[in-house]
Amino acid sequence: MPDRKKITLPDLMKKMHTGAPITYITCYDYAMAYLVEQAEVDMVLVGDSLGMTMLGYEGTLPVTMDDMIRHSQAVRRGAPTRWLIGDMPYMSYQPSGETAIRNAGRFMAEASCDAVKLEGGAEMADRMAGIAKCGIPVMGHLGLTPQSVSALGGFRVQGKDAARAKKIIDDARALEEAGAFSILLEMVPDRVCEIITERAGIPIISLGSGSHAHGQLLIFHDMFGLYPRFKPKMAKVYGNAGEVILNGLKQYVAEVTSRQFPQPENWFGISDDELAELKELLDREKGKHSLQNDHPELAL
Ligand code: KIV
């Protein structure tokens, strides 16, 4: 355990009340989580976006609870003090309140998460309330909700007209009343996000929804050039790790091919004495085998 204080829900609420922005990032494995822990990002989401970024699916729908638990466990090992949120995958909460509670409980019991997140507005308020009543902090997710991308007509900004913006504002209120500890707004116009933030008593987090929210979320792979298919407008690239890795891989292939790699510092040796003894052992064994081949009656 690093010498760092574990983030708690009161810490997040304090940030909201004092106006200190909350930092939030997606993360999917131990190595990434180790870095996120060192950088002291407040909240970490093991998003079902791992279906695209880590597993190569076209979208998030094929991701299972078992996928999410395995990745959440790895992230928890790398980031023991961050506020860890498990993203409830498709059909892990939609079918019934009981399904929702059982699967939310798995994130807590099997992966030591601090909270879970689910997508949807007023229609999911009863799922949210059921989970919250069990003592599990739950985050809402409004605006572009990738599990409903087919119904939403693609990955596009949500709430651009007054009626749809009003629906998102009403949904935010419904989720807060249902017990959400925080709400993520993905690809909602900034001034709609501002209205929701002003009215909310819980932290509102923006992903592509502007600067008025109490905190910001970015997708790890978008930040570091690690998702080759596209770079969304809302992402900022903080470093091109993808390019660094690709150049390294090309150099590795070239060096192995030209026998520049490995060098003595990259392998392990044996002392001359031990090698001489080994050769003697092998010679003796060889002698015994050839004697047995010439005289099979000596085999026993
Ligand atoms: O799965 C995920 O990473 C998410 C973000 C897009 C918010 O839900």
Coordinates of C-alpha atoms and ligand atoms in Angstrom, one line a residue:
M1 CA 0.0 0.0 0.0
P2 CA 1.6 3.4 -1.0
D3 CA 2.0 6.0 1.6
R4 CA -1.0 7.9 0.3
K5 CA -4.4 8.5 1.9
K6 CA -7.3 6.4 0.5
I7 CA -9.8 8.7 -1.3
T8 CA -13.3 8.6 0.3
L9 CA -16.7 9.9 -0.6
P10 CA -16.4 12.8 1.9
D11 CA -13.2 13.8 0.1
L12 CA -15.0 14.0 -3.2
M13 CA -17.9 16.0 -1.6
K14 CA -15.5 18.3 0.0
K15 CA -13.9 19.0 -3.4
M16 CA -17.3 19.8 -4.8
H17 CA -18.2 22.2 -1.9
T18 CA -14.8 24.0 -2.0
G19 CA -14.9 24.3 -5.8
A20 CA -11.7 22.1 -6.3
P21 CA -12.1 20.2 -9.6
I22 CA -12.4 16.4 -9.3
T23 CA -10.1 14.4 -11.6
Y24 CA -11.4 11.2 -13.2
I25 CA -10.0 8.8 -15.7
T26 CA -10.8 5.4 -17.2
C27 CA -8.4 2.6 -16.6
Y28 CA -8.4 -1.0 -17.5
D29 CA -5.3 -2.9 -16.3
Y30 CA -2.6 -3.0 -13.6
A31 CA 0.2 -1.2 -15.4
M32 CA -2.1 1.8 -16.3
A33 CA -3.5 1.8 -12.8
Y34 CA -0.1 1.9 -11.3
L35 CA 0.6 5.1 -13.2
V36 CA -2.8 6.6 -12.4
E37 CA -2.1 5.9 -8.7
Q38 CA 1.2 7.8 -8.9
A39 CA -0.4 10.7 -10.6
E40 CA -3.0 10.9 -7.8
V41 CA -6.1 11.0 -10.1
D42 CA -9.1 11.2 -7.7
M43 CA -11.5 8.7 -9.4
V44 CA -10.9 5.8 -11.6
L45 CA -13.5 4.2 -13.9
V46 CA -13.1 0.7 -15.1
G47 CA -15.3 1.5 -18.1
D48 CA -17.1 -1.0 -20.3
S49 CA -15.3 0.9 -23.0
L50 CA -12.6 -1.7 -22.3
G51 CA -14.6 -3.8 -24.8
M52 CA -13.3 -1.4 -27.5
T53 CA -10.0 -0.3 -26.1
M54 CA -8.7 -3.6 -24.6
L55 CA -10.7 -6.3 -26.3
G56 CA -11.2 -4.9 -29.8
Y57 CA -15.0 -5.1 -30.1
E58 CA -16.8 -2.5 -32.2
G59 CA -18.8 -1.3 -29.2
T60 CA -19.4 -2.1 -25.5
L61 CA -22.4 -4.5 -25.8
P62 CA -20.4 -7.8 -25.8
V63 CA -18.7 -6.9 -22.5
T64 CA -19.6 -9.3 -19.7
M65 CA -19.7 -9.0 -15.9
D66 CA -16.8 -11.5 -15.7
D67 CA -14.7 -9.2 -18.1
M68 CA -15.5 -6.2 -15.9
I69 CA -14.6 -8.0 -12.6
R70 CA -11.3 -9.3 -14.0
H71 CA -10.2 -5.9 -15.2
S72 CA -11.5 -4.1 -12.0
Q73 CA -9.5 -6.5 -9.8
A74 CA -6.3 -5.7 -11.8
V75 CA -7.0 -1.9 -11.6
R76 CA -7.6 -2.1 -7.9
R77 CA -4.2 -3.9 -7.4
G78 CA -2.5 -1.0 -9.3
A79 CA -4.5 1.8 -7.7
P80 CA -5.2 0.8 -4.1
T81 CA -6.0 4.3 -2.8
R82 CA -8.1 5.8 -5.7
W83 CA -11.9 6.0 -5.6
L84 CA -12.6 3.0 -7.9
I85 CA -15.8 2.8 -9.9
G86 CA -16.9 -0.4 -11.7
D87 CA -19.0 0.3 -14.9
M88 CA -22.0 -2.0 -15.0
P89 CA -22.0 -3.6 -18.5
Y90 CA -24.9 -4.1 -20.8
M91 CA -27.7 -6.2 -19.3
S92 CA -26.1 -6.4 -15.9
Y93 CA -28.7 -4.0 -14.5
Q94 CA -31.4 -3.5 -17.1
P95 CA -33.4 -6.8 -16.6
S96 CA -34.5 -6.3 -13.0
G97 CA -33.7 -4.5 -9.7
E98 CA -32.4 -7.8 -8.2
T99 CA -30.0 -8.4 -11.1
A100 CA -28.8 -4.8 -10.7
I101 CA -28.1 -5.2 -7.0
R102 CA -26.4 -8.6 -7.3
N103 CA -24.1 -7.4 -10.1
A104 CA -23.3 -4.1 -8.3
G105 CA -22.5 -6.3 -5.2
R106 CA -20.0 -8.3 -7.3
F107 CA -18.0 -5.2 -8.1
M108 CA -17.8 -4.4 -4.4
A109 CA -17.2 -7.9 -3.0
E110 CA -15.0 -9.4 -5.8
A111 CA -13.0 -6.3 -7.0
S112 CA -13.0 -4.1 -4.0
C113 CA -14.6 -1.2 -5.9
D114 CA -15.8 1.9 -4.1
A115 CA -18.8 2.5 -6.3
V116 CA -20.5 1.4 -9.5
K117 CA -21.8 3.4 -12.5
L118 CA -24.9 2.7 -14.7
E119 CA -26.3 4.4 -17.8
G120 CA -29.8 5.9 -18.2
G121 CA -32.2 8.5 -16.8
A122 CA -35.5 8.4 -14.9
E123 CA -36.2 5.0 -16.4
M124 CA -33.3 3.6 -14.4
A125 CA -34.0 5.5 -11.2
D126 CA -35.5 2.4 -9.5
R127 CA -32.3 0.4 -10.3
M128 CA -30.2 3.3 -8.9
A129 CA -32.3 3.5 -5.8
G130 CA -32.2 -0.3 -5.2
I131 CA -28.4 -0.3 -5.4
A132 CA -28.0 2.9 -3.3
K133 CA -30.3 1.4 -0.6
C134 CA -27.9 -1.5 -0.3
G135 CA -25.2 0.9 0.7
I136 CA -23.4 0.9 -2.6
P137 CA -22.5 4.3 -4.0
V138 CA -23.7 4.6 -7.6
M139 CA -22.9 7.1 -10.3
G140 CA -25.4 8.0 -13.0
H141 CA -24.4 8.5 -16.7
L142 CA -26.5 10.8 -19.0
G143 CA -26.2 12.3 -22.4
L144 CA -24.4 10.0 -24.8
T145 CA -24.9 6.6 -23.2
P146 CA -22.9 4.1 -25.3
Q147 CA -25.0 1.1 -24.4
S148 CA -28.0 2.8 -26.1
V149 CA -26.0 4.0 -29.1
S150 CA -28.3 2.3 -31.5
A151 CA -31.4 4.1 -30.1
L152 CA -29.5 7.4 -29.9
G153 CA -28.6 7.2 -33.6
G154 CA -24.8 7.0 -33.2
F155 CA -22.0 8.6 -31.1
R156 CA -23.3 12.2 -31.2
V157 CA -24.0 15.2 -28.9
Q158 CA -27.1 14.8 -26.9
G159 CA -29.5 17.5 -25.7
K160 CA -28.9 20.1 -28.4
D161 CA -32.5 21.2 -28.6
A162 CA -34.5 22.6 -25.7
A163 CA -36.8 19.6 -25.3
R164 CA -34.0 17.1 -25.2
A165 CA -31.9 19.3 -23.0
K166 CA -34.9 19.6 -20.6
K167 CA -35.2 15.8 -20.5
I168 CA -31.5 15.4 -19.5
I169 CA -32.0 18.1 -16.8
D170 CA -35.1 16.2 -15.5
D171 CA -33.2 12.9 -15.6
A172 CA -30.3 14.4 -13.6
R173 CA -32.8 15.4 -10.9
A174 CA -34.4 12.0 -10.9
L175 CA -31.1 10.2 -10.5
E176 CA -30.1 12.5 -7.7
E177 CA -33.4 11.9 -5.9
A178 CA -32.9 8.1 -6.4
G179 CA -29.6 8.3 -4.5
A180 CA -26.8 8.8 -7.1
F181 CA -23.6 10.1 -5.4
S182 CA -22.5 11.7 -8.7
I183 CA -23.6 12.0 -12.3
L184 CA -21.4 11.8 -15.4
L185 CA -22.6 13.9 -18.4
E186 CA -21.2 12.7 -21.7
M187 CA -21.3 14.9 -24.8
V188 CA -24.0 17.3 -23.5
P189 CA -23.8 21.0 -24.5
D190 CA -21.7 23.0 -22.0
R191 CA -24.5 25.4 -21.1
V192 CA -26.9 22.5 -20.4
C193 CA -24.1 21.0 -18.2
E194 CA -23.8 24.3 -16.4
I195 CA -27.5 24.4 -15.6
I196 CA -27.4 20.8 -14.2
T197 CA -24.2 21.6 -12.2
E198 CA -25.8 24.7 -10.7
R199 CA -28.9 22.8 -9.6
A200 CA -27.1 19.7 -8.3
G201 CA -26.2 18.8 -4.8
I202 CA -23.9 16.0 -5.9
P203 CA -20.7 16.2 -8.1
I204 CA -21.4 16.5 -11.8
I205 CA -18.6 15.2 -14.0
S206 CA -18.1 16.2 -17.6
L207 CA -16.9 14.1 -20.5
G208 CA -17.0 16.5 -23.5
S209 CA -19.6 18.6 -21.7
G210 CA -17.5 21.7 -20.9
S211 CA -15.8 23.3 -18.0
H212 CA -18.7 24.1 -15.7
A213 CA -18.9 20.7 -14.1
H214 CA -17.4 19.8 -10.7
G215 CA -14.9 17.4 -12.4
Q216 CA -13.6 16.1 -15.7
L217 CA -13.3 12.6 -17.1
L218 CA -11.1 11.4 -20.0
I219 CA -10.6 8.0 -21.6
F220 CA -7.1 6.8 -21.0
H221 CA -6.6 5.5 -24.5
D222 CA -7.7 8.7 -26.1
M223 CA -5.3 10.7 -24.0
F224 CA -2.2 8.7 -25.1
G225 CA -2.9 7.8 -28.7
L226 CA -3.6 4.2 -27.8
Y227 CA -6.9 3.7 -29.7
P228 CA -6.1 3.6 -33.4
R229 CA -9.7 3.7 -34.8
F230 CA -10.5 7.3 -34.0
K231 CA -9.8 10.3 -31.7
P232 CA -13.0 11.9 -30.4
K233 CA -13.2 15.7 -30.4
M234 CA -13.6 15.8 -26.6
A235 CA -10.3 14.1 -26.0
K236 CA -7.0 15.9 -25.5
V237 CA -3.9 14.0 -26.4
Y238 CA -1.3 14.4 -23.6
G239 CA 1.3 12.2 -25.1
N240 CA 1.6 9.8 -28.1
A241 CA 2.4 6.6 -26.3
G242 CA 1.0 4.6 -29.3
E243 CA 3.7 6.2 -31.5
V244 CA 6.4 5.6 -29.0
I245 CA 5.4 1.9 -28.6
L246 CA 5.2 1.4 -32.4
N247 CA 8.6 2.9 -33.0
G248 CA 10.0 0.7 -30.2
L249 CA 8.4 -2.4 -31.7
K250 CA 9.8 -1.6 -35.2
Q251 CA 13.3 -1.2 -33.7
Y252 CA 13.0 -4.5 -31.8
V253 CA 12.1 -6.4 -35.0
A254 CA 15.0 -4.7 -36.8
E255 CA 17.5 -5.4 -34.0
V256 CA 16.6 -9.1 -33.6
T257 CA 16.7 -9.5 -37.4
S258 CA 20.2 -7.9 -37.6
R259 CA 21.4 -9.7 -34.4
Q260 CA 22.0 -6.4 -32.6
F261 CA 19.7 -7.7 -29.8
P262 CA 20.3 -9.3 -27.4
Q263 CA 23.6 -8.1 -25.9
P264 CA 25.4 -9.6 -22.8
E265 CA 23.6 -7.2 -20.5
N266 CA 20.3 -8.8 -21.6
W267 CA 21.1 -12.4 -20.8
F268 CA 22.3 -14.6 -17.9
G269 CA 25.7 -16.5 -17.7
I270 CA 27.2 -19.4 -15.9
S271 CA 30.7 -19.5 -14.4
D272 CA 33.6 -21.2 -16.4
D273 CA 34.0 -23.7 -13.5
E274 CA 30.3 -24.7 -13.5
L275 CA 30.3 -24.9 -17.3
A276 CA 33.3 -27.2 -17.3
E277 CA 31.7 -29.4 -14.7
L278 CA 28.5 -29.5 -16.8
K279 CA 30.3 -30.5 -19.9
E280 CA 32.0 -33.3 -18.0
L281 CA 28.7 -34.5 -16.7
L282 CA 27.3 -34.5 -20.2
D283 CA 30.4 -36.3 -21.6
R284 CA 30.1 -39.0 -19.0
E285 CA 26.4 -39.5 -19.8
K286 CA 27.2 -39.7 -23.5
G287 CA 29.8 -42.3 -22.8
K288 CA 27.4 -44.4 -20.7
H289 CA 24.7 -44.2 -23.5
S290 CA 27.1 -45.3 -26.3
L291 CA 28.3 -48.2 -24.1
Q292 CA 24.6 -49.2 -23.6
N293 CA 24.0 -48.9 -27.3
D294 CA 26.9 -51.2 -28.1
H295 CA 26.1 -53.7 -25.3
P296 CA 22.2 -53.7 -24.8
E297 CA 22.6 -56.5 -22.2
L298 CA 24.2 -53.8 -19.9
A299 CA 21.1 -51.5 -20.1
L300 CA 19.9 -52.6 -16.7
Ligands
KIV1 O1 -17.1 2.8 -20.5 C1 -16.7 4.0 -20.3 O2 -15.5 4.2 -20.4 C2 -17.6 5.0 -20.1 C3 -17.2 6.4 -20.4 C4 -17.4 6.6 -21.9 C5 -17.9 7.4 -19.6 O3 -18.7 4.8 -19.6

